[in-house]
Amino acid sequence: MALDQSFVGRSYPPTPAYEVGREKIREFAEAVGDTNPAYTDPDAAKALGHSDVIAPPTFVFAITFKAAGVVIEDPQLGLDYSRVVHGDQRFSYTRPVRAGDRLSVTSTIESVNSRAGNDILDIRGEVHDESGEHVVTAWTKLVARAAGEEG
Amino acid sequence: MAAKIAYDEVEVGTELPAQTFPVTRATLVQYAGASGDFNPIHWNEKFAKEVGLPDVIAHGMFTMAEAIRVVTDWAGDPGAVVEYGVRFTKPVVVPNDDKGAVIEVSGKVAAKLDDDQVRVDLTAMSAGQKVLGMSRAVVRLA
């Protein structure tokens, strides 16, 4: 069943702050095999002009995707999450995420479309730090495959 | 921000050093833990096949994280990335054969923009198939 168009433009309240830890950044960098010292060595990060270690560019997805859960699980929207695949992902950065950041995400449904029976949902997550400064915007396209179509 | 590459030294068509990234089942388990994405299609072969996949597949966000390393290693400062987007076109299938899969990433400068920024277009391949589409990053150079 096609999703309700009236959800376009709906925003959800900002999430409680996520505190970015140095060791969480290290764990993520190790998981993707990235040895750039800006992720693990505060002095190397400072030499590049950052106040502390920074996170790899895609690190923030873990925070924005968790925030998008309020949209995905909104019973009024009625998305069948068991059929959802990740279609596109895009980020626009004002500055890199860094250790010590306390980040809050505001999720908005940017568009709702149906194509060939698939429901396509675009969610924008605006990430701000504790002082209210913009850090990054994440756009996530989710595709709920048509019922009856396996694979 | 302190990119190591000077804007004036690159042209449209400048190629970035290509890289090859191995991925095994162990890699995916480690990434699941670090990212918090425990979807069983990324570690449970039985489950993956039940939902119609050929085998366990890598997280799309793992592939996206590897592809941008061609840009961040080149630029020197990962904080110089201004924009980054991809389309997930084909899954990276990761067999349980001690070898796993390989993601091959290349990139080239596609456009010179204002404010010392360039757009880099990336190509990510695995097992002969393009696994990311419209994979583009904007990075601010020195």
CSV table of C-alpha atoms in Angstrom, one decimal:
chain,number,residue,atom,x,y,z
A,1,MET,CA,0.0,0.0,0.0
A,2,ALA,CA,1.4,3.4,-0.9
A,3,LEU,CA,2.6,5.6,1.9
A,4,ASP,CA,0.6,8.6,2.9
A,5,GLN,CA,1.8,11.8,1.1
A,6,SER,CA,0.7,14.0,3.9
A,7,PHE,CA,3.8,12.9,5.8
A,8,VAL,CA,6.1,14.9,3.5
A,9,GLY,CA,7.6,17.8,5.5
A,10,ARG,CA,6.9,16.2,8.9
A,11,SER,CA,9.7,16.8,11.4
A,12,TYR,CA,10.3,14.8,14.6
A,13,PRO,CA,11.6,16.3,17.9
A,14,PRO,CA,15.5,16.5,18.3
A,15,THR,CA,17.0,13.4,19.7
A,16,PRO,CA,18.8,13.4,23.2
A,17,ALA,CA,22.4,14.3,22.8
A,18,TYR,CA,24.9,11.6,21.6
A,19,GLU,CA,28.3,12.1,23.2
A,20,VAL,CA,31.1,11.3,20.7
A,21,GLY,CA,33.9,9.4,22.5
A,22,ARG,CA,37.5,9.1,21.4
A,23,GLU,CA,37.5,5.3,21.8
A,24,LYS,CA,34.2,5.0,19.8
A,25,ILE,CA,35.9,6.8,16.9
A,26,ARG,CA,39.0,4.6,17.3
A,27,GLU,CA,36.8,1.5,17.2
A,28,PHE,CA,35.0,2.7,14.0
A,29,ALA,CA,38.3,3.6,12.3
A,30,GLU,CA,39.8,0.2,13.2
A,31,ALA,CA,36.6,-1.5,11.9
A,32,VAL,CA,37.0,0.1,8.4
A,33,GLY,CA,40.8,-0.4,8.5
A,34,ASP,CA,41.6,3.3,8.3
A,35,THR,CA,44.9,4.2,10.0
A,36,ASN,CA,44.7,8.0,9.4
A,37,PRO,CA,46.2,9.4,12.7
A,38,ALA,CA,43.6,12.2,12.7
A,39,TYR,CA,41.1,9.6,14.1
A,40,THR,CA,43.3,8.4,16.9
A,41,ASP,CA,46.0,10.9,17.8
A,42,PRO,CA,44.9,14.2,19.2
A,43,ASP,CA,48.3,15.8,18.3
A,44,ALA,CA,48.0,14.7,14.6
A,45,ALA,CA,44.4,16.1,14.6
A,46,LYS,CA,45.6,19.4,16.1
A,47,ALA,CA,48.3,19.6,13.4
A,48,LEU,CA,45.5,19.6,10.9
A,49,GLY,CA,43.7,22.4,12.8
A,50,HIS,CA,41.1,20.3,14.7
A,51,SER,CA,40.6,20.7,18.5
A,52,ASP,CA,40.5,16.9,19.1
A,53,VAL,CA,40.5,13.7,17.1
A,54,ILE,CA,37.9,13.7,14.3
A,55,ALA,CA,35.6,10.9,13.1
A,56,PRO,CA,35.7,9.4,9.7
A,57,PRO,CA,33.2,11.0,7.3
A,58,THR,CA,30.6,8.2,7.5
A,59,PHE,CA,30.8,7.7,11.3
A,60,VAL,CA,27.8,10.0,11.9
A,61,PHE,CA,25.5,7.6,10.0
A,62,ALA,CA,25.2,5.4,13.1
A,63,ILE,CA,23.8,8.5,14.9
A,64,THR,CA,21.5,9.7,12.2
A,65,PHE,CA,20.2,6.3,11.3
A,66,LYS,CA,19.3,5.6,14.9
A,67,ALA,CA,17.5,9.0,14.9
A,68,ALA,CA,15.7,8.0,11.7
A,69,GLY,CA,14.2,5.1,13.7
A,70,VAL,CA,11.4,7.5,14.9
A,71,VAL,CA,10.3,7.9,11.3
A,72,ILE,CA,10.8,4.2,10.3
A,73,GLU,CA,8.9,3.0,13.4
A,74,ASP,CA,6.2,5.7,13.3
A,75,PRO,CA,3.0,3.5,13.4
A,76,GLN,CA,1.0,6.2,11.5
A,77,LEU,CA,3.5,6.0,8.6
A,78,GLY,CA,3.2,2.2,8.4
A,79,LEU,CA,6.5,1.4,6.7
A,80,ASP,CA,7.2,-2.4,6.4
A,81,TYR,CA,10.8,-2.3,7.7
A,82,SER,CA,11.4,-6.0,6.9
A,83,ARG,CA,11.3,-5.0,3.2
A,84,VAL,CA,13.5,-1.9,3.5
A,85,VAL,CA,16.8,-1.5,1.7
A,86,HIS,CA,19.2,1.4,1.8
A,87,GLY,CA,19.0,3.2,-1.6
A,88,ASP,CA,21.2,6.3,-1.4
A,89,GLN,CA,23.2,8.1,1.3
A,90,ARG,CA,24.5,11.6,1.2
A,91,PHE,CA,26.2,13.9,3.7
A,92,SER,CA,26.9,17.6,3.6
A,93,TYR,CA,29.4,18.7,6.3
A,94,THR,CA,29.9,22.1,7.9
A,95,ARG,CA,32.7,20.6,10.0
A,96,PRO,CA,33.9,17.1,10.9
A,97,VAL,CA,32.4,15.3,13.9
A,98,ARG,CA,35.0,15.3,16.7
A,99,ALA,CA,35.5,13.7,20.1
A,100,GLY,CA,33.6,15.5,22.8
A,101,ASP,CA,30.8,16.6,20.5
A,102,ARG,CA,27.3,16.2,22.0
A,103,LEU,CA,25.2,15.8,18.9
A,104,SER,CA,21.4,16.0,18.4
A,105,VAL,CA,19.6,15.0,15.3
A,106,THR,CA,16.3,16.4,13.9
A,107,SER,CA,14.8,14.1,11.3
A,108,THR,CA,12.4,15.3,8.6
A,109,ILE,CA,10.6,13.4,5.9
A,110,GLU,CA,11.6,15.1,2.7
A,111,SER,CA,9.7,13.0,0.2
A,112,VAL,CA,7.5,10.0,-0.1
A,113,ASN,CA,7.1,8.3,-3.4
A,114,SER,CA,5.8,5.0,-4.9
A,115,ARG,CA,7.4,3.5,-8.0
A,116,ALA,CA,6.6,0.1,-9.4
A,117,GLY,CA,5.0,-0.8,-6.1
A,118,ASN,CA,8.0,0.1,-4.1
A,119,ASP,CA,7.7,2.8,-1.3
A,120,ILE,CA,10.5,5.3,-1.4
A,121,LEU,CA,11.2,7.4,1.6
A,122,ASP,CA,13.7,10.3,1.8
A,123,ILE,CA,14.7,11.3,5.3
A,124,ARG,CA,16.9,14.3,6.1
A,125,GLY,CA,18.8,14.4,9.4
A,126,GLU,CA,20.1,17.7,10.6
A,127,VAL,CA,22.9,17.3,13.2
A,128,HIS,CA,23.7,20.1,15.6
A,129,ASP,CA,26.2,20.3,18.4
A,130,GLU,CA,25.5,21.4,22.0
A,131,SER,CA,25.9,25.0,21.2
A,132,GLY,CA,23.4,24.7,18.4
A,133,GLU,CA,25.9,25.0,15.5
A,134,HIS,CA,25.2,22.9,12.5
A,135,VAL,CA,27.7,20.0,12.0
A,136,VAL,CA,26.4,17.8,9.2
A,137,THR,CA,23.2,17.0,7.3
A,138,ALA,CA,22.6,13.4,6.3
A,139,TRP,CA,20.1,12.4,3.5
A,140,THR,CA,19.0,8.8,3.6
A,141,LYS,CA,16.9,7.1,0.9
A,142,LEU,CA,15.0,4.0,2.1
A,143,VAL,CA,13.2,1.7,-0.4
A,144,ALA,CA,10.5,-0.7,0.9
A,145,ARG,CA,10.2,-3.3,-1.8
A,146,ALA,CA,6.8,-4.2,-3.0
A,147,ALA,CA,5.1,-7.0,-1.1
A,148,GLY,CA,5.2,-10.3,-2.9
A,149,GLU,CA,8.5,-9.5,-4.6
A,150,GLU,CA,11.3,-11.5,-3.0
A,151,GLY,CA,15.0,-10.9,-3.5
B,1,MET,CA,41.5,22.3,7.7
B,2,ALA,CA,44.7,21.4,6.1
B,3,ALA,CA,44.6,19.4,3.0
B,4,LYS,CA,48.0,18.4,1.6
B,5,ILE,CA,47.0,18.8,-2.1
B,6,ALA,CA,47.0,22.3,-3.5
B,7,TYR,CA,43.9,23.3,-5.6
B,8,ASP,CA,46.2,24.9,-8.2
B,9,GLU,CA,48.0,21.6,-8.7
B,10,VAL,CA,45.0,19.5,-9.9
B,11,GLU,CA,43.2,19.5,-13.2
B,12,VAL,CA,39.9,18.1,-14.3
B,13,GLY,CA,40.9,14.4,-15.0
B,14,THR,CA,43.6,14.2,-12.3
B,15,GLU,CA,43.5,10.6,-11.0
B,16,LEU,CA,43.7,9.8,-7.3
B,17,PRO,CA,45.8,6.8,-6.2
B,18,ALA,CA,43.5,3.8,-6.5
B,19,GLN,CA,43.1,1.4,-3.6
B,20,THR,CA,42.0,-2.1,-2.9
B,21,PHE,CA,40.1,-3.0,0.3
B,22,PRO,CA,39.7,-6.7,1.4
B,23,VAL,CA,36.5,-7.6,3.3
B,24,THR,CA,35.9,-10.9,5.1
B,25,ARG,CA,33.1,-12.2,7.4
B,26,ALA,CA,35.3,-11.1,10.4
B,27,THR,CA,35.5,-7.6,8.9
B,28,LEU,CA,31.7,-7.4,8.8
B,29,VAL,CA,31.3,-8.6,12.4
B,30,GLN,CA,33.7,-6.0,13.5
B,31,TYR,CA,31.9,-3.3,11.5
B,32,ALA,CA,28.6,-4.4,12.9
B,33,GLY,CA,29.9,-3.9,16.4
B,34,ALA,CA,31.4,-0.5,15.7
B,35,SER,CA,28.5,0.9,13.7
B,36,GLY,CA,25.6,-0.7,15.7
B,37,ASP,CA,24.1,-2.2,12.6
B,38,PHE,CA,23.5,-5.9,13.5
B,39,ASN,CA,21.2,-6.7,10.5
B,40,PRO,CA,21.7,-10.5,10.1
B,41,ILE,CA,22.1,-10.2,6.3
B,42,HIS,CA,25.6,-9.0,7.1
B,43,TRP,CA,26.7,-12.0,9.1
B,44,ASN,CA,24.1,-14.9,8.9
B,45,GLU,CA,24.3,-16.9,5.7
B,46,LYS,CA,21.1,-18.8,6.4
B,47,PHE,CA,19.2,-15.6,7.0
B,48,ALA,CA,20.7,-13.9,4.0
B,49,LYS,CA,19.7,-16.7,1.7
B,50,GLU,CA,16.2,-16.9,3.2
B,51,VAL,CA,15.5,-13.3,2.1
B,52,GLY,CA,16.8,-14.0,-1.4
B,53,LEU,CA,20.4,-12.8,-1.3
B,54,PRO,CA,23.1,-15.0,-2.9
B,55,ASP,CA,25.1,-15.0,0.4
B,56,VAL,CA,26.1,-12.6,3.2
B,57,ILE,CA,26.6,-9.1,1.9
B,58,ALA,CA,28.7,-6.2,3.2
B,59,HIS,CA,27.0,-3.2,4.9
B,60,GLY,CA,26.5,-0.5,2.2
B,61,MET,CA,27.8,1.9,4.7
B,62,PHE,CA,31.0,-0.2,5.1
B,63,THR,CA,31.6,0.1,1.3
B,64,MET,CA,30.8,3.8,1.5
B,65,ALA,CA,33.4,4.2,4.3
B,66,GLU,CA,36.1,2.4,2.3
B,67,ALA,CA,35.4,4.3,-0.9
B,68,ILE,CA,36.0,7.8,0.7
B,69,ARG,CA,39.4,6.6,1.9
B,70,VAL,CA,40.7,7.2,-1.6
B,71,VAL,CA,39.8,10.9,-1.1
B,72,THR,CA,40.8,11.3,2.6
B,73,ASP,CA,44.2,9.5,2.0
B,74,TRP,CA,44.8,11.8,-1.0
B,75,ALA,CA,43.7,15.0,0.6
B,76,GLY,CA,45.5,14.2,3.9
B,77,ASP,CA,42.8,15.8,6.2
B,78,PRO,CA,39.5,13.8,6.4
B,79,GLY,CA,38.0,17.0,7.8
B,80,ALA,CA,38.4,18.6,4.3
B,81,VAL,CA,35.5,16.6,2.9
B,82,VAL,CA,32.6,19.0,2.3
B,83,GLU,CA,30.1,16.6,0.7
B,84,TYR,CA,29.9,12.9,0.1
B,85,GLY,CA,27.1,10.8,-1.5
B,86,VAL,CA,26.6,7.4,-3.0
B,87,ARG,CA,23.9,5.2,-4.5
B,88,PHE,CA,23.9,1.5,-3.4
B,89,THR,CA,23.6,-0.2,-6.8
B,90,LYS,CA,24.9,-3.8,-6.2
B,91,PRO,CA,25.7,-5.7,-3.0
B,92,VAL,CA,29.2,-6.7,-2.1
B,93,VAL,CA,28.9,-10.5,-1.7
B,94,VAL,CA,31.2,-11.9,1.0
B,95,PRO,CA,31.7,-15.6,0.8
B,96,ASN,CA,32.8,-17.7,3.8
B,97,ASP,CA,35.9,-19.0,2.1
B,98,ASP,CA,38.8,-17.4,4.1
B,99,LYS,CA,39.3,-15.0,1.2
B,100,GLY,CA,36.1,-13.0,1.3
B,101,ALA,CA,35.6,-10.1,-1.2
B,102,VAL,CA,37.7,-7.2,-2.5
B,103,ILE,CA,36.4,-3.7,-3.1
B,104,GLU,CA,38.4,-1.8,-5.7
B,105,VAL,CA,38.1,2.0,-5.6
B,106,SER,CA,39.4,4.6,-8.0
B,107,GLY,CA,38.7,8.3,-8.3
B,108,LYS,CA,39.4,11.3,-10.4
B,109,VAL,CA,38.8,15.0,-10.3
B,110,ALA,CA,35.6,15.6,-12.2
B,111,ALA,CA,35.2,19.4,-11.7
B,112,LYS,CA,37.0,22.4,-10.1
B,113,LEU,CA,34.6,24.4,-8.0
B,114,ASP,CA,34.8,27.8,-6.3
B,115,ASP,CA,36.5,28.3,-2.9
B,116,ASP,CA,39.4,25.8,-3.5
B,117,GLN,CA,37.0,22.9,-3.7
B,118,VAL,CA,37.0,20.1,-6.3
B,119,ARG,CA,34.5,17.3,-7.0
B,120,VAL,CA,35.9,13.8,-7.1
B,121,ASP,CA,34.0,11.0,-8.8
B,122,LEU,CA,34.6,7.6,-7.4
B,123,THR,CA,34.2,4.1,-8.9
B,124,ALA,CA,33.8,1.2,-6.6
B,125,MET,CA,33.9,-2.4,-8.0
B,126,SER,CA,33.6,-5.8,-6.5
B,127,ALA,CA,33.7,-9.1,-8.4
B,128,GLY,CA,33.6,-7.2,-11.7
B,129,GLN,CA,30.4,-5.2,-10.8
B,130,LYS,CA,29.9,-1.6,-10.0
B,131,VAL,CA,28.8,-1.6,-6.3
B,132,LEU,CA,28.3,2.2,-5.9
B,133,GLY,CA,26.6,4.5,-8.3
B,134,MET,CA,26.8,8.4,-8.4
B,135,SER,CA,29.6,8.2,-5.9
B,136,ARG,CA,30.8,11.7,-5.5
B,137,ALA,CA,32.7,13.8,-3.0
B,138,VAL,CA,33.5,17.5,-2.7
B,139,VAL,CA,36.7,18.2,-0.9
B,140,ARG,CA,38.4,21.5,0.0
B,141,LEU,CA,42.0,21.6,-1.1
B,142,ALA,CA,44.9,23.8,0.1
